[in-house]
Tab-separated table of C-alpha atoms in Angstrom:
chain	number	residue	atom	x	y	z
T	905	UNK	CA	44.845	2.114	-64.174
T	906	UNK	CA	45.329	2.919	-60.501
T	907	UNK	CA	42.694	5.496	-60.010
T	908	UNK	CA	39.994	2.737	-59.391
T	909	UNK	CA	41.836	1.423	-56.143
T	910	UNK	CA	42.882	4.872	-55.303
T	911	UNK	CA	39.058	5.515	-54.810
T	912	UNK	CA	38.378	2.798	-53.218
T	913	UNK	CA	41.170	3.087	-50.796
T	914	UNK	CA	39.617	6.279	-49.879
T	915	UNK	CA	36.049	5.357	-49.542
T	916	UNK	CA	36.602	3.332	-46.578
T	917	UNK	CA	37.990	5.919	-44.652
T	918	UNK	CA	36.036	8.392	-45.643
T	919	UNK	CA	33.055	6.472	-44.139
T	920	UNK	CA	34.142	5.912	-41.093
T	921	UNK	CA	36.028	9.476	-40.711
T	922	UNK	CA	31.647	10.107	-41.331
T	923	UNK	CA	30.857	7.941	-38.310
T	924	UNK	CA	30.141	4.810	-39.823
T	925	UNK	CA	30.152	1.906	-37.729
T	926	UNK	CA	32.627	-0.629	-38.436
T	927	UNK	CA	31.902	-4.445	-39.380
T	928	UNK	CA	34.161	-5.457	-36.354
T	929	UNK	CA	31.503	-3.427	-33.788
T	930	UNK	CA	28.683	-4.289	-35.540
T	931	UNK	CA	29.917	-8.333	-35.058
T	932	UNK	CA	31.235	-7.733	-31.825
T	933	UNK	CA	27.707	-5.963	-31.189
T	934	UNK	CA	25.524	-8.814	-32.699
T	935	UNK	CA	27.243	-11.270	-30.938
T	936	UNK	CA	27.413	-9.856	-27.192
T	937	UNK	CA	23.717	-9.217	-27.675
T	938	UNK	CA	22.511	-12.624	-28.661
T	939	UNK	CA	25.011	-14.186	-26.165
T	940	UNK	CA	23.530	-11.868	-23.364
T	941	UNK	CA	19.872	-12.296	-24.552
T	942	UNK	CA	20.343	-16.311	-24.180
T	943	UNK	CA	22.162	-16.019	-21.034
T	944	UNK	CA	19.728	-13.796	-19.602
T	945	UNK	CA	16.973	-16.216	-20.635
T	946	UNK	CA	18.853	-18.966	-19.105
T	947	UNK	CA	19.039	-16.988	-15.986
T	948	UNK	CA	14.946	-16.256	-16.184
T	949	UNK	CA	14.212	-19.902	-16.382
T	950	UNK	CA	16.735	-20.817	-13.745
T	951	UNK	CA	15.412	-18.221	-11.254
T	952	UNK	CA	11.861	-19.462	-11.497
T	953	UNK	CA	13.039	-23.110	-10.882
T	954	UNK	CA	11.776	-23.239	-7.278
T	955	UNK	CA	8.120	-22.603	-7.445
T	956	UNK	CA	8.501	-24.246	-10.507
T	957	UNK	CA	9.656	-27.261	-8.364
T	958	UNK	CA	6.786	-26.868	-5.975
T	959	UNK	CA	8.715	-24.463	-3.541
T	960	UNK	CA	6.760	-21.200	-3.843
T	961	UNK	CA	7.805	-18.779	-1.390
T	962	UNK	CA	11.213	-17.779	-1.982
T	963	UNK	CA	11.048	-15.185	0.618
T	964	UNK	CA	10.751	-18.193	3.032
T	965	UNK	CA	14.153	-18.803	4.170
T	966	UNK	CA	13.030	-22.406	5.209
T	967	UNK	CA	11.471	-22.943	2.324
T	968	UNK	CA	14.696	-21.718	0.270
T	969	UNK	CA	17.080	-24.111	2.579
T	970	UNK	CA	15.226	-27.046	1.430
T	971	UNK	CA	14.906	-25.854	-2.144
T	972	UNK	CA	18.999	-25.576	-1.893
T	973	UNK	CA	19.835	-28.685	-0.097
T	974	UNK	CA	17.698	-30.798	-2.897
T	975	UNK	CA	18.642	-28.285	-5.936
T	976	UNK	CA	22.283	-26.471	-5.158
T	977	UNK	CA	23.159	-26.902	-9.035
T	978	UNK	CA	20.334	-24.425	-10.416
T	979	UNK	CA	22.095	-21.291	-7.970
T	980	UNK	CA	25.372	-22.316	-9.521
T	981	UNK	CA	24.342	-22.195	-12.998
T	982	UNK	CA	22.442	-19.063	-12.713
T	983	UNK	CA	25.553	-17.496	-11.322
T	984	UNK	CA	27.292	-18.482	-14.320
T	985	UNK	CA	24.097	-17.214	-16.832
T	986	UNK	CA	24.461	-14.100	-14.785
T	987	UNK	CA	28.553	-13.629	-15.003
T	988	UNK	CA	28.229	-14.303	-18.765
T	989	UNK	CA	25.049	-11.781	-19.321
T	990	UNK	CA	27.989	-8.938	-17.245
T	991	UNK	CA	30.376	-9.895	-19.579
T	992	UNK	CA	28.801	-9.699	-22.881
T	993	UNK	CA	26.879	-6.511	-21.968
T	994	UNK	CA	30.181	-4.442	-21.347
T	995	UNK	CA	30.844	-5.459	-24.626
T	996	UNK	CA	27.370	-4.295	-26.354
T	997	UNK	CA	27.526	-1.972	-24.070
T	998	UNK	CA	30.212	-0.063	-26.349
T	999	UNK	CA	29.832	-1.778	-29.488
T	1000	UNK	CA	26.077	-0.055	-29.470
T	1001	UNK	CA	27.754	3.078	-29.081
T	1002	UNK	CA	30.047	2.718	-32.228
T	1003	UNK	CA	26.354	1.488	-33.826
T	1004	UNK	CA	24.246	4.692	-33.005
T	1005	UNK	CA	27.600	7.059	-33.970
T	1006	UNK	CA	26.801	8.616	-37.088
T	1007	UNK	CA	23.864	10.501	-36.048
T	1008	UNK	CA	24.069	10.317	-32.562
T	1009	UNK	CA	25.570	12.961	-29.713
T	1010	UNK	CA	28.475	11.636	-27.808
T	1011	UNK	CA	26.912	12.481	-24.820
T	1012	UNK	CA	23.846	10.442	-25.619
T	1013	UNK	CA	25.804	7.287	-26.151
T	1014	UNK	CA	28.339	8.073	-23.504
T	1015	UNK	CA	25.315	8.103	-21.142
T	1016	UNK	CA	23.943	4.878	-22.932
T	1017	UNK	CA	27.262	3.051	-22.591
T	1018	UNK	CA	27.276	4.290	-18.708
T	1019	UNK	CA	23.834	2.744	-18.174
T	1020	UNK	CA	25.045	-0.608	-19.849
T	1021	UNK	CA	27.990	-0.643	-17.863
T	1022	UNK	CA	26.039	-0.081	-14.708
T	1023	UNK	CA	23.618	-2.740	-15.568
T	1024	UNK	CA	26.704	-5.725	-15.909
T	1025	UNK	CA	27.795	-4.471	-12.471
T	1026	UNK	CA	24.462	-5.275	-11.102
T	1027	UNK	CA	23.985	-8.549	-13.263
T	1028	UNK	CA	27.969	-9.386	-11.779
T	1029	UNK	CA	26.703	-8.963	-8.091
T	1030	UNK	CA	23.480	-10.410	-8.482
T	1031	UNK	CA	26.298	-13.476	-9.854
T	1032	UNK	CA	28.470	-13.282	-6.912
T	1033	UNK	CA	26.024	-13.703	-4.206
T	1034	UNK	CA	23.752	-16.888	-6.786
T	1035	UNK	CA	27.522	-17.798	-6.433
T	1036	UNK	CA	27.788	-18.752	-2.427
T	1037	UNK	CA	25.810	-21.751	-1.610
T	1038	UNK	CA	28.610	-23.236	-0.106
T	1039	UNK	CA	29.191	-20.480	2.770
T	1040	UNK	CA	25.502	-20.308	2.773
T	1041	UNK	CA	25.472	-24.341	4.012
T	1042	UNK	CA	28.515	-23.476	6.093
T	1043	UNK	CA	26.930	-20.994	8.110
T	1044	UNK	CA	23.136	-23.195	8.205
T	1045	UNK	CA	25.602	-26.296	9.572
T	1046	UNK	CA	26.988	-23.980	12.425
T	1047	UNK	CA	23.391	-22.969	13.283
T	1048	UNK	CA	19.816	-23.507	11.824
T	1049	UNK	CA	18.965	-19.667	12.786
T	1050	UNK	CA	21.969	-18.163	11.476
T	1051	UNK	CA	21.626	-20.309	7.904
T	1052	UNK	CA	18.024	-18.211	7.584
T	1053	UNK	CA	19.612	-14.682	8.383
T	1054	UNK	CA	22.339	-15.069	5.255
T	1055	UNK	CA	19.487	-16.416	2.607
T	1056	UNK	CA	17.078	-13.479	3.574
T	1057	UNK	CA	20.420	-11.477	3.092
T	1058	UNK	CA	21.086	-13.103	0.093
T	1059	UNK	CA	17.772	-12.783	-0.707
T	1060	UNK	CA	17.614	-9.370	0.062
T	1061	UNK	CA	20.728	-8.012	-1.708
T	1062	UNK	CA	20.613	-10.105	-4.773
T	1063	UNK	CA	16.431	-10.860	-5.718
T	1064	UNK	CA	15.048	-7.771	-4.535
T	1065	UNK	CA	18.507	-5.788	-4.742
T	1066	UNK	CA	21.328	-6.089	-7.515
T	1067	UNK	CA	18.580	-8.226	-9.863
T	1068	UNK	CA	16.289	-5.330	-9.441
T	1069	UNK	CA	18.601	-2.442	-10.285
T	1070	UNK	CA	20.179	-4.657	-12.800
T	1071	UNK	CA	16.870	-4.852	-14.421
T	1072	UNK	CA	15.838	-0.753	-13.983
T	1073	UNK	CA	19.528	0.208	-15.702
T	1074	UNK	CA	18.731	-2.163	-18.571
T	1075	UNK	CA	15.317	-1.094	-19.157
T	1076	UNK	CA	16.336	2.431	-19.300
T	1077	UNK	CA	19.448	1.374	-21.729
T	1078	UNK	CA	17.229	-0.628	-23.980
T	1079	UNK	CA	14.517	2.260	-24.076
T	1080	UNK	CA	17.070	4.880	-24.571
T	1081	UNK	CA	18.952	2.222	-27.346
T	1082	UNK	CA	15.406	2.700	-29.238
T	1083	UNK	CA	14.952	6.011	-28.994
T	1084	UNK	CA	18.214	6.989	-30.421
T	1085	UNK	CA	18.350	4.168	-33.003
T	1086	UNK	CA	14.953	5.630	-34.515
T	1087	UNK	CA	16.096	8.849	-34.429
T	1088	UNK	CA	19.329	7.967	-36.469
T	1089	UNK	CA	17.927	5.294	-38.581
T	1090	UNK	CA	20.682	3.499	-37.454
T	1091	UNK	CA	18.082	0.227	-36.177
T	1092	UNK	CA	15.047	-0.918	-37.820
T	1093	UNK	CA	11.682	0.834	-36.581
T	1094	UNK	CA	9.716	-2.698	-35.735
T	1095	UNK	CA	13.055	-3.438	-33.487
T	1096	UNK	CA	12.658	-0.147	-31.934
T	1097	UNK	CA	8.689	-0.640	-30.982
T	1098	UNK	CA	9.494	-4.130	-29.627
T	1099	UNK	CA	11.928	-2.502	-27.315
T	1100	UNK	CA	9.765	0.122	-26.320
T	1101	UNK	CA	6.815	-2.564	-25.272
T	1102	UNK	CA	9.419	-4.618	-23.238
T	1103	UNK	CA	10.300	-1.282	-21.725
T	1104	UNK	CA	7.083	-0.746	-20.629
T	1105	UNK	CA	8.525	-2.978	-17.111
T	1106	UNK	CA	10.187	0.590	-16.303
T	1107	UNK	CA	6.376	2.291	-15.951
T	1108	UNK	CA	5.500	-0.693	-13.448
T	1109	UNK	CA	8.189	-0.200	-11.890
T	1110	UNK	CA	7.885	3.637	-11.214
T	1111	UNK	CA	4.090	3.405	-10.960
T	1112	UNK	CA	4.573	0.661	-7.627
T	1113	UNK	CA	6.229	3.092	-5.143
T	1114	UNK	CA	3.499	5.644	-6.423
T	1115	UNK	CA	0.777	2.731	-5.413
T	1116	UNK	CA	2.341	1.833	-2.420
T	1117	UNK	CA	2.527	5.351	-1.223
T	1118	UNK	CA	-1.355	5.866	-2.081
T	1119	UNK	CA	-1.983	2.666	-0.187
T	1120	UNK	CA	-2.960	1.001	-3.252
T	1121	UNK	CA	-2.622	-2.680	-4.003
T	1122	UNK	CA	-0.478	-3.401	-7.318
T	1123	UNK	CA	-3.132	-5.762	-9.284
T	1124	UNK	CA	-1.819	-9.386	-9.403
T	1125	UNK	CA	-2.267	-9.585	-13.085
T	1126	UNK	CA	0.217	-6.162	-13.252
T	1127	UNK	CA	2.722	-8.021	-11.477
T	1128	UNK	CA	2.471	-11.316	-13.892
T	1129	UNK	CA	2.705	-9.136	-16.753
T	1130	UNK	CA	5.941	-7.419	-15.394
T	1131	UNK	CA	6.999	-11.109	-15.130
T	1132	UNK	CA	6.471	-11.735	-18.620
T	1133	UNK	CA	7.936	-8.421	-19.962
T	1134	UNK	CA	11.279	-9.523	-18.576
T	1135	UNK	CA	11.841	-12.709	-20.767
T	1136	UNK	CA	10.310	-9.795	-23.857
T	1137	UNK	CA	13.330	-7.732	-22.964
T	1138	UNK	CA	15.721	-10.890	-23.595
T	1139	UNK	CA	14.374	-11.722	-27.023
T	1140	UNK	CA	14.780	-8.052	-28.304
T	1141	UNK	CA	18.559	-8.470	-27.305
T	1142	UNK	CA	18.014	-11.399	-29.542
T	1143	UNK	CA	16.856	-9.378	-32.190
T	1144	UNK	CA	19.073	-6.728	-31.748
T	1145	UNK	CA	22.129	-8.816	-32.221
T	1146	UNK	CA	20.530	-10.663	-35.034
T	1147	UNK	CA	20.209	-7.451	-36.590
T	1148	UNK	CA	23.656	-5.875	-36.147
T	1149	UNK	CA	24.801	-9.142	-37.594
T	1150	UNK	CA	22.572	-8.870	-40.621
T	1151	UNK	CA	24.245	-5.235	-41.137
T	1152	UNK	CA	27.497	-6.585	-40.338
T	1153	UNK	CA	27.335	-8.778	-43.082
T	1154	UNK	CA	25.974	-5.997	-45.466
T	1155	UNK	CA	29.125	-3.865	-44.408
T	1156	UNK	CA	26.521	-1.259	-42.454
């Protein structure tokens, strides 16, 4: 009469003594992911609010200084898009790793979960400096010239800086993420693909020093289409988490 629950007390840890990934990462994974996907859409749409708004050269610090004295709520809220996109990617970060286990080297999703990682660092600092309007006004209130100097730093450091690493490390991550998960099985193929095409940002990205070097304009419509391939990138985390969800429910 006992031999039924004997097995079954021994099934479960026989799968995951085989690598199986548990339903707690695979909810902690589908979660993070969808949370980090909206965040990070939230933070696309909030980024593109000045030319949206009419102000269309953010490189202008002038331009920018108005934009912020009118608008200082859309920096604030796309500091907190950007701490919350950190957050939950140092937990898919790892829960992916526990995902793509079973038929995946350790030193594959080691380097995976190191690229993650590096990625919410970026997406943390990119958060901190969205994050200081107020010394920003400070130091424009003390003088005009001095205001201009810390939003082309800003500017600098977080746009064309932490944003733009953050993106490289997570368009590596996600590439590598479909790579390995179609090699294991462990994700759906048609997820995979989709994460390859929004991955396509990384060959852009490599080709422009390669263009600038060859004196080379990069085509306007390239640069719109890198644009777009950033919002792509979001809704695969959307997917993804939707997915490991899905399994979650399923038990793997």
């Amino acid at each position: 009469m006992l031999a039924p629950s004997e097995d079954n007390s021994t099934t479960a840890p026989s799968k995951a003594a085989a690598g199986y990934p548990n339903r707690t990462a695979l909810r902690a994974g589908g979660l993070a992911f969808i949370v980090a996907g909206l965040a990070g859409i939230a933070m696309f749409a909030l980024e593109i609010m000045g030319p949206v708004l009419g102000f269309d050269d953010t490189d202008n610090p002038a331009v920018s200084l108005a934009y912020l004295r009118q608008y200082p709520q859309f920096y604030a809220l796309s500091a907190v898009a950007l701490f919350t996109m950190a957050l939950a990617n140092i937990v898919a970060s790892f829960a992916i790793s526990d995902v793509l286990a079973p038929r995946t080297s350790s030193i594959t999703r080691r380097s995976l979960s190191a690229l993650g990682l590096f990625a919410a660092a970026f997406l943390f600092m990119h958060g901190v400096l969205r994050d200081s309007v107020g010394p920003l006004f400070y130091i424009d209130s003390i003088k005009s010239e001095w205001g201009e100097s810390a939003y082309l730093t800003i500017q600098m450091l977080g746009t064309h800086g932490f944003l733009g690493a953050s993106l490289i490390a997570l368009g590596v991550w996600s590439v590598g993420i479909c790579v390995a998960g179609a090699r294991s099985r462990a994700l759906p193929i048609w997820l995979c693909v989709l994460g390859l095409v929004a991955g396509l940002r990384l060959v852009m990205l490599i080709a422009g020093p390669f263009l600038t070097a060859a004196r080379i304009d990069f085509p306007g419509f390239l640069w719109l289409a890198s644009l777009a391939l950033i919002p792509l990138g979001m809704l695969w985390w959307l997917g993804l988490g939707v997915v490991l969800l899905v399994k979650s429910h399923h038990g793997g």
